[in-house]
JSON list of C-alpha atoms in Angstrom, two decimals:
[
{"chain": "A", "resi": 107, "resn": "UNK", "atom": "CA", "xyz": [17.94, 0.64, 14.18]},
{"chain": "A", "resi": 108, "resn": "UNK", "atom": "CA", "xyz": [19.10, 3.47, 11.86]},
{"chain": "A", "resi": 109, "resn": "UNK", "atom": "CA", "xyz": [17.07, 3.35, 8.50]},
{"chain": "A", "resi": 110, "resn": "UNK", "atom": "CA", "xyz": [18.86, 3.31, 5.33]},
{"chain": "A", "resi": 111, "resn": "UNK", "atom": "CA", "xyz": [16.30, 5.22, 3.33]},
{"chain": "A", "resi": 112, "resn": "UNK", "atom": "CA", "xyz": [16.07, 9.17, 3.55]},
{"chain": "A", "resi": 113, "resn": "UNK", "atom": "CA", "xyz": [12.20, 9.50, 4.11]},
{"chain": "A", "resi": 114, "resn": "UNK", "atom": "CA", "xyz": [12.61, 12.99, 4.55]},
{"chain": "A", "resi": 115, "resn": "UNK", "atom": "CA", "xyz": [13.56, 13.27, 0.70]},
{"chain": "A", "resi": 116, "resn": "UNK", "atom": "CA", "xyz": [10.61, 12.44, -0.74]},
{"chain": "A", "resi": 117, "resn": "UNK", "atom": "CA", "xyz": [11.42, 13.06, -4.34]},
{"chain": "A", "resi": 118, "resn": "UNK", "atom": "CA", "xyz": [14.39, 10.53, -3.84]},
{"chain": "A", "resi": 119, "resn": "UNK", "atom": "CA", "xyz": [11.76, 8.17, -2.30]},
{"chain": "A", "resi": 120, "resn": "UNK", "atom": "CA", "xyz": [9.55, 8.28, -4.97]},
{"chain": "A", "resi": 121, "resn": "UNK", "atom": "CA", "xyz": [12.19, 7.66, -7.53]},
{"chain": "A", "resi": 122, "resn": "UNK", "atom": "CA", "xyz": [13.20, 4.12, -5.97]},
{"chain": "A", "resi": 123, "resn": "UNK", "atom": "CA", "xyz": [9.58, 3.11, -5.55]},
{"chain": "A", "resi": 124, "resn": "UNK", "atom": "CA", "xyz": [8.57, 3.68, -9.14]},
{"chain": "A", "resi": 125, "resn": "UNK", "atom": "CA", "xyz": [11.23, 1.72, -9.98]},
{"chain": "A", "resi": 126, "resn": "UNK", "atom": "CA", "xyz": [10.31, -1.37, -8.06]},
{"chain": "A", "resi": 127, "resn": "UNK", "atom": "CA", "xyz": [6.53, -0.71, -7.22]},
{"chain": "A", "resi": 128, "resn": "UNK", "atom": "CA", "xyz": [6.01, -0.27, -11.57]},
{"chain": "A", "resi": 129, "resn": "UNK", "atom": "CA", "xyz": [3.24, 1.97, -12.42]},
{"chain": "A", "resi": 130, "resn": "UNK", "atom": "CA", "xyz": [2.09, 0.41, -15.56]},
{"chain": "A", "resi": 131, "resn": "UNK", "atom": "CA", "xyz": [-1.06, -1.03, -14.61]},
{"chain": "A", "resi": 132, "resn": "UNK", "atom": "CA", "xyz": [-4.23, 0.40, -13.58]},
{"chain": "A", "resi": 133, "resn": "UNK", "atom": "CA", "xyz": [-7.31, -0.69, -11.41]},
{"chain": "A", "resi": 134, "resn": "UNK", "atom": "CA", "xyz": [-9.87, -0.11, -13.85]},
{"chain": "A", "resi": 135, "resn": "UNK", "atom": "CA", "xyz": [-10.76, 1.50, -16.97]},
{"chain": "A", "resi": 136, "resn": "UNK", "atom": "CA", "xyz": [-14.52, 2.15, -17.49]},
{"chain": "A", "resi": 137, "resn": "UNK", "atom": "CA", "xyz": [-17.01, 4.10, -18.95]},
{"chain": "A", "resi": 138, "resn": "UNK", "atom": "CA", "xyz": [-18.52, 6.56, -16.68]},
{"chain": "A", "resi": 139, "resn": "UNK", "atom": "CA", "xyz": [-21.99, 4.71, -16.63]},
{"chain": "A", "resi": 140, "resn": "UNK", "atom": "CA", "xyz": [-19.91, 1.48, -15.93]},
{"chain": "A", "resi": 141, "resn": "UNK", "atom": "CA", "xyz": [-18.20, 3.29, -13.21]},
{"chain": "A", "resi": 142, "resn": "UNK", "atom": "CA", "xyz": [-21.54, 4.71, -12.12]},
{"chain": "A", "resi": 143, "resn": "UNK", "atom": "CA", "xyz": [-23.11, 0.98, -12.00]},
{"chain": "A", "resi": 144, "resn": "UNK", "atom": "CA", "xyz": [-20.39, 0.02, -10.42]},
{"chain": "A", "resi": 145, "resn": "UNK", "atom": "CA", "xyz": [-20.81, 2.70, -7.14]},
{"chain": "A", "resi": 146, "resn": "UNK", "atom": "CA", "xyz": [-24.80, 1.85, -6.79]},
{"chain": "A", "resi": 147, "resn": "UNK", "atom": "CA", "xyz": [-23.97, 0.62, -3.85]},
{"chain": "A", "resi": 148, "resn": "UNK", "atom": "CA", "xyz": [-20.79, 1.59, -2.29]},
{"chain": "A", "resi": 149, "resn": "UNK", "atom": "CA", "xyz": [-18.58, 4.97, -3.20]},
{"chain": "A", "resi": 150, "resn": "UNK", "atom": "CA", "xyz": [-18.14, 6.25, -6.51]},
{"chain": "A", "resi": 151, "resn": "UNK", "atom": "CA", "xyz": [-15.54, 8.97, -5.73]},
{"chain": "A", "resi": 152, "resn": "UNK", "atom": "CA", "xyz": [-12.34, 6.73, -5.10]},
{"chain": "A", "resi": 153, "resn": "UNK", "atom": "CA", "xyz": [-13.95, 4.60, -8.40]},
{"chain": "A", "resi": 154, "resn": "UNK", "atom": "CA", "xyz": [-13.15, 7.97, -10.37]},
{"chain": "A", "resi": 155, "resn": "UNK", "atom": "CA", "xyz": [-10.22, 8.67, -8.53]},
{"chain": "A", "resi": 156, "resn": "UNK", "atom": "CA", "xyz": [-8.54, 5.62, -9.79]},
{"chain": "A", "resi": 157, "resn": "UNK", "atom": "CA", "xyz": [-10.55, 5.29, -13.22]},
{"chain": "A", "resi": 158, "resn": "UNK", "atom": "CA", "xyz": [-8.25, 4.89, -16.39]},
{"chain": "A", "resi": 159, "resn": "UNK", "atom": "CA", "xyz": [-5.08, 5.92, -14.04]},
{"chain": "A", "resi": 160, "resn": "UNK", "atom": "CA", "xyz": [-2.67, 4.48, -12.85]},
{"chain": "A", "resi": 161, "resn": "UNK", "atom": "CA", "xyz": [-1.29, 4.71, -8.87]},
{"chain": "A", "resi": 162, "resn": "UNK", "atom": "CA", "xyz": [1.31, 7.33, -10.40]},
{"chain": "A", "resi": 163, "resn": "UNK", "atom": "CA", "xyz": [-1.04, 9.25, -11.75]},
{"chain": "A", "resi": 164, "resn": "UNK", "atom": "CA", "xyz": [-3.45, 9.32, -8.54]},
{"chain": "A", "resi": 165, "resn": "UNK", "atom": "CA", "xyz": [0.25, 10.42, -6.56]},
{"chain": "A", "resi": 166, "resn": "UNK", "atom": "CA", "xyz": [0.79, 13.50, -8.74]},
{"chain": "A", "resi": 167, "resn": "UNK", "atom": "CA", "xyz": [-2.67, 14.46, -9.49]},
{"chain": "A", "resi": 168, "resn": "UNK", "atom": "CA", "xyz": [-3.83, 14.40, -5.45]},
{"chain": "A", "resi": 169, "resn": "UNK", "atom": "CA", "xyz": [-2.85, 15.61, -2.03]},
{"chain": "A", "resi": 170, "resn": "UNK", "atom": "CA", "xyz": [-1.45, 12.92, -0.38]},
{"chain": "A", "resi": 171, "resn": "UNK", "atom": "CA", "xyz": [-3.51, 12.87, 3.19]},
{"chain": "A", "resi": 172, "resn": "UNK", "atom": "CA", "xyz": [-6.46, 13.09, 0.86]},
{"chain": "A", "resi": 173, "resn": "UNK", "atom": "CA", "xyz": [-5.45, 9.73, -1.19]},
{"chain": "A", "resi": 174, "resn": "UNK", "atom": "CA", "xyz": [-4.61, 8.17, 1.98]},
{"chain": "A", "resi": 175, "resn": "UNK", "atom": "CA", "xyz": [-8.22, 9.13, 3.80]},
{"chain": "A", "resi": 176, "resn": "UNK", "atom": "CA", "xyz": [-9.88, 8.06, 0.83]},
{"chain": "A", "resi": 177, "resn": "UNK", "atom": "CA", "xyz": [-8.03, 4.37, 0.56]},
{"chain": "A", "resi": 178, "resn": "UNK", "atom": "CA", "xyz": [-8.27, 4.12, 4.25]},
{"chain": "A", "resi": 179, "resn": "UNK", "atom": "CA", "xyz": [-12.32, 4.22, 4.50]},
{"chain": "A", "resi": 180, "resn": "UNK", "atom": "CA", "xyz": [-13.19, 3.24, 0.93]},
{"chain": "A", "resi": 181, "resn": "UNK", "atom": "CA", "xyz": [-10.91, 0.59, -0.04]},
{"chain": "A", "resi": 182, "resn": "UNK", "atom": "CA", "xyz": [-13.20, -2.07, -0.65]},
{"chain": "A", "resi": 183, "resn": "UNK", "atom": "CA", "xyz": [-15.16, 0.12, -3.09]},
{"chain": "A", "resi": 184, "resn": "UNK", "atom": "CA", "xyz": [-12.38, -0.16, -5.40]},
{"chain": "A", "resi": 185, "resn": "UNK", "atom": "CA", "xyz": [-12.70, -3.79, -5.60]},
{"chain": "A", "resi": 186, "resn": "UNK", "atom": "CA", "xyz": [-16.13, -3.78, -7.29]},
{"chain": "A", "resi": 187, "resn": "UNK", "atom": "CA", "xyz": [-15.14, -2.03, -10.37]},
{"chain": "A", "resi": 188, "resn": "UNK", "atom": "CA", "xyz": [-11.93, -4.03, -10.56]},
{"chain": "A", "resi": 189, "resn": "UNK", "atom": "CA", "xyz": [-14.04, -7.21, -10.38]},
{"chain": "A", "resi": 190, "resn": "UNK", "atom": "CA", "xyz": [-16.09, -5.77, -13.84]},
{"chain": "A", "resi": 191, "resn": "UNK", "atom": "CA", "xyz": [-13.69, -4.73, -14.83]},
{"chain": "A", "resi": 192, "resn": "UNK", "atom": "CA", "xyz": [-11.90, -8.35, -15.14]},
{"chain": "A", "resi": 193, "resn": "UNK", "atom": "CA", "xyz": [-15.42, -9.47, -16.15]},
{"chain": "A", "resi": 194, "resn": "UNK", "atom": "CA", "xyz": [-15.75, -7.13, -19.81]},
{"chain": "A", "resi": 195, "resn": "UNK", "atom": "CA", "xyz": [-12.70, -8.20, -20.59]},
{"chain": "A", "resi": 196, "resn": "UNK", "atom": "CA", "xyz": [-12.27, -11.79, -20.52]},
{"chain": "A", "resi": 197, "resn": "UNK", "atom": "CA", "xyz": [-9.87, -12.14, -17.91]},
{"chain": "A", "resi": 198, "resn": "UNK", "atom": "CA", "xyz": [-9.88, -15.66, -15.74]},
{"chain": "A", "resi": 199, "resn": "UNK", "atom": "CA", "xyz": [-12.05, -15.24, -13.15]},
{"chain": "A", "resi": 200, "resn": "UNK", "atom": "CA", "xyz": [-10.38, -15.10, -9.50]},
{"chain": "A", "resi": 201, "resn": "UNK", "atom": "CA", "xyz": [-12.12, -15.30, -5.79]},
{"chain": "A", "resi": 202, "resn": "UNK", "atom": "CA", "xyz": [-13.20, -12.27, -4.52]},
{"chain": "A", "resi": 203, "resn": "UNK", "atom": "CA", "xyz": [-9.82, -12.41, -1.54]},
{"chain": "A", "resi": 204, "resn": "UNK", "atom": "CA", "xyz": [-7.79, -12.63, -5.36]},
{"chain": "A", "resi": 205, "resn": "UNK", "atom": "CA", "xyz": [-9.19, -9.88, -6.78]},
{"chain": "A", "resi": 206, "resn": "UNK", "atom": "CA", "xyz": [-9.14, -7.92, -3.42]},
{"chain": "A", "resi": 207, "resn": "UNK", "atom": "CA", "xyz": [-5.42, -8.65, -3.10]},
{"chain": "A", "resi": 208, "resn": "UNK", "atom": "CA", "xyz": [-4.49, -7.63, -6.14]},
{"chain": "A", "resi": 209, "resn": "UNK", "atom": "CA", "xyz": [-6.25, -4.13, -5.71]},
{"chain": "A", "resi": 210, "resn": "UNK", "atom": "CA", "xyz": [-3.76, -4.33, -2.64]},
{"chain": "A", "resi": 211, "resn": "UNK", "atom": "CA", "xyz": [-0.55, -4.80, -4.45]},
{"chain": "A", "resi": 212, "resn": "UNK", "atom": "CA", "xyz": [-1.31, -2.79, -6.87]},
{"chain": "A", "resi": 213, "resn": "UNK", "atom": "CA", "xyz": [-1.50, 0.30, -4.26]},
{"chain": "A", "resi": 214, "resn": "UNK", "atom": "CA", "xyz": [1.33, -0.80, -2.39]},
{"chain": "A", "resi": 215, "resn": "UNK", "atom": "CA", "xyz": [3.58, 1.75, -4.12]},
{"chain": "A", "resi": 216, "resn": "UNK", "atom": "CA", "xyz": [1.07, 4.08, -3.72]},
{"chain": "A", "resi": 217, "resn": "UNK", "atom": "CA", "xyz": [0.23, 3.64, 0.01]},
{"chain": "A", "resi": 218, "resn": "UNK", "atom": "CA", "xyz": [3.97, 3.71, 0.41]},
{"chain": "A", "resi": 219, "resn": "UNK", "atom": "CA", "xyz": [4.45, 7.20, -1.05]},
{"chain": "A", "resi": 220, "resn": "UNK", "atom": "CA", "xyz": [1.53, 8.19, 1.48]},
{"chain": "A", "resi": 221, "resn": "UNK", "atom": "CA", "xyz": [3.28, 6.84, 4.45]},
{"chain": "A", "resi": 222, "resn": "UNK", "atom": "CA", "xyz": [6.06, 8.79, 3.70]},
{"chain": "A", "resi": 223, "resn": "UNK", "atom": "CA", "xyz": [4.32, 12.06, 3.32]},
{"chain": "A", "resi": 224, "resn": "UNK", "atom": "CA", "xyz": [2.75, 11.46, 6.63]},
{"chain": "A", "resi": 225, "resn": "UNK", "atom": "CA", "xyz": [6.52, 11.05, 7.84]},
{"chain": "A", "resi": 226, "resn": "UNK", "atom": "CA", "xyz": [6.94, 14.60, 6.49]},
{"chain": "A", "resi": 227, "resn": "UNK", "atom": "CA", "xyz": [3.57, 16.23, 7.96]},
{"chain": "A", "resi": 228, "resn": "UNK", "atom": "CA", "xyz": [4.31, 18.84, 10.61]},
{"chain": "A", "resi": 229, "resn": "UNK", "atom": "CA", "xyz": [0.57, 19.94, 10.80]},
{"chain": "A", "resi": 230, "resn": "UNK", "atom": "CA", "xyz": [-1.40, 19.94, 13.77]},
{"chain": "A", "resi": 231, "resn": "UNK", "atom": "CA", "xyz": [-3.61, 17.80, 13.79]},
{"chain": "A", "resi": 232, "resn": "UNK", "atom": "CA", "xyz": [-1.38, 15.55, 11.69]},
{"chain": "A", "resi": 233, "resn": "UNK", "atom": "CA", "xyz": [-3.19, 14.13, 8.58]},
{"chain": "A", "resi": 234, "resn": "UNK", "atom": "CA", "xyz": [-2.07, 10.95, 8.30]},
{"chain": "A", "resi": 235, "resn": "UNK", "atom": "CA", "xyz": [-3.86, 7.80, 7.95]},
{"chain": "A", "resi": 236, "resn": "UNK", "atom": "CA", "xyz": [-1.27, 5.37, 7.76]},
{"chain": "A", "resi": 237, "resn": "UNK", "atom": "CA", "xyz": [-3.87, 3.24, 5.79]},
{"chain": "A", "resi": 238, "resn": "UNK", "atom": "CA", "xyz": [-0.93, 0.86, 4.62]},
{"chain": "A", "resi": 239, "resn": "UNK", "atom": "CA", "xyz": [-0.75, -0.50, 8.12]},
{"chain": "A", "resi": 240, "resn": "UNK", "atom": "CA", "xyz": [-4.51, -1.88, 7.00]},
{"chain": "A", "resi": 241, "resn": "UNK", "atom": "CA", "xyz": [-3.04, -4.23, 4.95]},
{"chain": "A", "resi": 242, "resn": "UNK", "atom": "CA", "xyz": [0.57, -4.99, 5.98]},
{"chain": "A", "resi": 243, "resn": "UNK", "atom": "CA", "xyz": [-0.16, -5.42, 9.65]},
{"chain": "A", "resi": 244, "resn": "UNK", "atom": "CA", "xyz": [-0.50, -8.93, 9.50]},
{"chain": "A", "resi": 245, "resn": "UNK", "atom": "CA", "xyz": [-2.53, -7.59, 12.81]},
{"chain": "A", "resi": 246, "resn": "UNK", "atom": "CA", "xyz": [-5.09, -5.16, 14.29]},
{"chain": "A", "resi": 247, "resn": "UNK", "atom": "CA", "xyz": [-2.17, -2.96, 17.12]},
{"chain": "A", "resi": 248, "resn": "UNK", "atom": "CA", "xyz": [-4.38, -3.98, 19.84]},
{"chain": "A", "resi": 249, "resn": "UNK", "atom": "CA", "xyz": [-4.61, -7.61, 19.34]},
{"chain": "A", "resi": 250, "resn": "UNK", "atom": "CA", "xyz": [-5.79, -8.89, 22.68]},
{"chain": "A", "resi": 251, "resn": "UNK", "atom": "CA", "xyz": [-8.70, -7.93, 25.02]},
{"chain": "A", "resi": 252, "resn": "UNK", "atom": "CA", "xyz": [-11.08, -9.18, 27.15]},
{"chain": "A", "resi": 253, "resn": "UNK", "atom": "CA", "xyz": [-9.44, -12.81, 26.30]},
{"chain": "A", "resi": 254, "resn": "UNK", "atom": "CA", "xyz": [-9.80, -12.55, 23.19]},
{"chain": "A", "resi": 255, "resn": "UNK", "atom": "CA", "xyz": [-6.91, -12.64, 20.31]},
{"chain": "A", "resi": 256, "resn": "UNK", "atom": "CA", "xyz": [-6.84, -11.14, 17.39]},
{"chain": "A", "resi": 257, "resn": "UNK", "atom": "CA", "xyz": [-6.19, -13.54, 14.27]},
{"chain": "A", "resi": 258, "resn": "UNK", "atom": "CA", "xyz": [-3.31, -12.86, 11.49]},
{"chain": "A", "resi": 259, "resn": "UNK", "atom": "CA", "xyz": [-5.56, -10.68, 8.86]},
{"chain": "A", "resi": 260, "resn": "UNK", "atom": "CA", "xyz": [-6.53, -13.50, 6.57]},
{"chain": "A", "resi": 261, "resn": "UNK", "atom": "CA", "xyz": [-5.44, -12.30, 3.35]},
{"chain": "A", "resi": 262, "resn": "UNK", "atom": "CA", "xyz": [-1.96, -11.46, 4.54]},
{"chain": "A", "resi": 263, "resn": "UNK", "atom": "CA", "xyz": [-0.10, -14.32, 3.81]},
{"chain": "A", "resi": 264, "resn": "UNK", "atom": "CA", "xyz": [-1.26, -14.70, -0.01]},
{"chain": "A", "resi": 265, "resn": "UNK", "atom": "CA", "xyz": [-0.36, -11.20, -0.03]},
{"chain": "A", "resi": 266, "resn": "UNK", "atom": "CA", "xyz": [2.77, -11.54, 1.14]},
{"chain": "A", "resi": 267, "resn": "UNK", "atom": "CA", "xyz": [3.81, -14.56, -1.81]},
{"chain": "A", "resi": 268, "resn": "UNK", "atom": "CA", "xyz": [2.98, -11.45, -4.43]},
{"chain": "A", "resi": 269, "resn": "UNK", "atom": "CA", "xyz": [5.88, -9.07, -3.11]},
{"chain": "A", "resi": 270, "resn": "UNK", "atom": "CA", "xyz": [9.72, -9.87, -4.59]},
{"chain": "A", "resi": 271, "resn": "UNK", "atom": "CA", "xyz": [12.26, -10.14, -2.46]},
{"chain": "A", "resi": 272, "resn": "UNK", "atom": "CA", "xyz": [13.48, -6.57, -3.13]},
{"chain": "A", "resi": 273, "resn": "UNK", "atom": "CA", "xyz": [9.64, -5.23, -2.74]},
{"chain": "A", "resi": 274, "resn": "UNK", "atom": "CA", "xyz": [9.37, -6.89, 1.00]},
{"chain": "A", "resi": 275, "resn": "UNK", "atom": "CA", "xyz": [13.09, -5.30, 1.62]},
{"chain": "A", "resi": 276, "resn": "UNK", "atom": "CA", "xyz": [11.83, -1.84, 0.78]},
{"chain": "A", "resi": 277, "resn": "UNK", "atom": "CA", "xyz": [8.08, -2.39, 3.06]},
{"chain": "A", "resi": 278, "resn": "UNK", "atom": "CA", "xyz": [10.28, -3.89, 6.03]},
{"chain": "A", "resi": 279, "resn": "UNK", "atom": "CA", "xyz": [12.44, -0.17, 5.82]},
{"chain": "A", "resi": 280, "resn": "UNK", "atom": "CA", "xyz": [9.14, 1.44, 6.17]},
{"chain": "A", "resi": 281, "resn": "UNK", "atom": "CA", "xyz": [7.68, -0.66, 8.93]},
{"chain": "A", "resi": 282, "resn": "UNK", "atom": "CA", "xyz": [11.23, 0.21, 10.76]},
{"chain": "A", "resi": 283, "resn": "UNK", "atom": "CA", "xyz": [9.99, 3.60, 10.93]},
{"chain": "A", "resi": 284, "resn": "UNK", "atom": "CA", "xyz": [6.59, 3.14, 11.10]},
{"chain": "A", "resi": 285, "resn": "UNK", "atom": "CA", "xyz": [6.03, 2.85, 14.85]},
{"chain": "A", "resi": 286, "resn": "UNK", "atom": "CA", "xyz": [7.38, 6.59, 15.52]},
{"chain": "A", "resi": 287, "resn": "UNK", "atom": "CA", "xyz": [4.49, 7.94, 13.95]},
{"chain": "A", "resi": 288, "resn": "UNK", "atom": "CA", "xyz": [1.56, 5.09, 14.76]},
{"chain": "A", "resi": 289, "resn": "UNK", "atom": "CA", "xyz": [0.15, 1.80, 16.36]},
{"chain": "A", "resi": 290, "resn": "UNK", "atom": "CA", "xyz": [1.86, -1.28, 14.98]},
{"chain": "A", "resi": 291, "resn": "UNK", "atom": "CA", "xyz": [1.04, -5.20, 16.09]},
{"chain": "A", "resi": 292, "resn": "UNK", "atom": "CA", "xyz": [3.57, -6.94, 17.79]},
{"chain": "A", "resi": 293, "resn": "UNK", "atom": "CA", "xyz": [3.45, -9.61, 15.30]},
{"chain": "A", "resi": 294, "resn": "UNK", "atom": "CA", "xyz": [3.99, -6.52, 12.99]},
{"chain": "A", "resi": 295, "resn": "UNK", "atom": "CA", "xyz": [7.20, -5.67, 14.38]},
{"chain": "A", "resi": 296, "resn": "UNK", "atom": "CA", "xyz": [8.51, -8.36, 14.56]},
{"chain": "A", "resi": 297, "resn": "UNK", "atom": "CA", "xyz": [7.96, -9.72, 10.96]},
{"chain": "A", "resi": 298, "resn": "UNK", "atom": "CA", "xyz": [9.18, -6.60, 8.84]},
{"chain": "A", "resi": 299, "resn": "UNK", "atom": "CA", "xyz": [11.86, -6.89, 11.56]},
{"chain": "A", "resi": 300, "resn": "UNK", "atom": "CA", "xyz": [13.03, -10.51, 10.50]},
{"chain": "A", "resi": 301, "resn": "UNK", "atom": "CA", "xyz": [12.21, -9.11, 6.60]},
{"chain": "A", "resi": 302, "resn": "UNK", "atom": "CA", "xyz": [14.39, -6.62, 6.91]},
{"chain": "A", "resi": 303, "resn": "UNK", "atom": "CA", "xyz": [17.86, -8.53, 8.97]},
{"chain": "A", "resi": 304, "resn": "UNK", "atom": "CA", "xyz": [17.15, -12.02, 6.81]},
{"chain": "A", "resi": 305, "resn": "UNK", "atom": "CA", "xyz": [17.07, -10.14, 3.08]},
{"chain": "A", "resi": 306, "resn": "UNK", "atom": "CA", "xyz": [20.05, -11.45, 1.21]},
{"chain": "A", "resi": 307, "resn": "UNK", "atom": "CA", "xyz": [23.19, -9.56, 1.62]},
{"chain": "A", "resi": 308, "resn": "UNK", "atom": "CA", "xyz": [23.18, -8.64, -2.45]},
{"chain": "A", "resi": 309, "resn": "UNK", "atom": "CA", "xyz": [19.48, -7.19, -2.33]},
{"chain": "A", "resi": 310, "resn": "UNK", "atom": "CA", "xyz": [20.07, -5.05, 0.65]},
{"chain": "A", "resi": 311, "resn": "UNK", "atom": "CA", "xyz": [23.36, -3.53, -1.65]},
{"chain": "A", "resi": 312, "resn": "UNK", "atom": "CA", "xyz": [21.58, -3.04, -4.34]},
{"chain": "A", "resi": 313, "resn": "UNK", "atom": "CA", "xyz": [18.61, -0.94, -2.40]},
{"chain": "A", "resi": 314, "resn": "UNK", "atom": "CA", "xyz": [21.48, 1.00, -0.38]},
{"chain": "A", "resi": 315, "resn": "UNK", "atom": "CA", "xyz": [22.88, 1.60, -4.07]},
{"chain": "A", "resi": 316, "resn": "UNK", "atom": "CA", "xyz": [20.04, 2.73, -5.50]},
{"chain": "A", "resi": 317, "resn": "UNK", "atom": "CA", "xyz": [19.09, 5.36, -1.98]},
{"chain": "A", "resi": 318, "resn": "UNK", "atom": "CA", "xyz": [22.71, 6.62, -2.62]},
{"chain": "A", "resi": 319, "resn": "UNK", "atom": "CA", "xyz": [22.33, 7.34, -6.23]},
{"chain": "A", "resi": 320, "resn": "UNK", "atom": "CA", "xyz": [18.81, 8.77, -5.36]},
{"chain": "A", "resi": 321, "resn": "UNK", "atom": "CA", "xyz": [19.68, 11.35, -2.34]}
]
């Protein structure tokens, strides 16, 4: 299935995924003790990395295969100062799977301008993570063995219900390219598949407009 989007423009990439993946909110804001506090435990780099900035700023500031290593193995440190973060301020408090899935959707656009880099990367070794496919791979790629099978991620579908329609249209391009460059689930495939043949006719234009304009 030909793609629609030019991943090998990355500038004209990034352009349509500002535009719906908005980078006007950030993880955390803290004080560097608070950030500190925060990282007793668990890693303070990414907790700096993303302190007071938004996703945007982390893309421009960093190399890309650098971001992506860094979300890949220390994701879940970000959640801790995003958690205090809600706390000194007041907001309602959410379950720990809330406040973890919004750290998610708040990378997406991030993760996505990763994945695309790593469609670019002629080194060898290649450098990509592909961390995205942590967390929209509704499953691990190797789902079965020894009679066991895998379960759909639990925090996937409440995930999912965060995403408009014209977000999900834009992941389920990049999960059609996706398996060229790494290990997808079956159940994978097939769900960005049915995303990206059952998104209304008018959304779809609108994206192809918007790549056109971009390129």
């Amino acid at each position: 299935m030909k793609n629609i989007a030019p991943f090998n423009q990355i500038s004209s990439i990034e352009k349509v995924i500002k535009k719906y993946f908005p980078s006007n909110e950030k993880l955390h804001s803290l004080t560097e003790d608070e950030v500190a506090m925060c990282g007793a435990a668990h890693d303070v780099d990414i907790m700096y990395m993303f302190n007071d900035r938004t996703w945007l700023d982390v893309w421009n500031d960093s190399d890309a295969f650098w971001i992506d290593h860094m979300i890949r193995m220390f994701f879940y440190s970000l959640t801790i100062p995003a958690e205090y973060y809600r706390e000194i301020n007041n907001y309602p408090k959410i379950c720990s799977e809330e406040n973890e899935n919004n750290v998610r959707f708040l990378l997406t656009g991030l993760l996505y301008m990763c994945t695309v880099a790593g469609f670019n990367d002629k080194s060898s070794p290649p450098r990509a993570s592909y961390s995205i496919l942590n967390h929209l791979d509704p499953k691990k790629p190797y789902e079965t063995y020894d009679g066991y099978i895998d379960p759909i991620k639990d925090f996937f579908p409440s995930l999912i219900e965060k995403y408009t329609s014209e977000q999900l249209f834009l992941l389920s391009i990049l999960f059609m390219e996706l398996p060229k460059h790494a290990d997808i689930s079956e159940l994978g495939k097939k769900y960005w598949t049915w995303i990206y043949e059952n998104t209304d006719d008018d959304i779809r234009e609108k994206i192809m407009k918007e790549f056109e304009e971009k390129s």
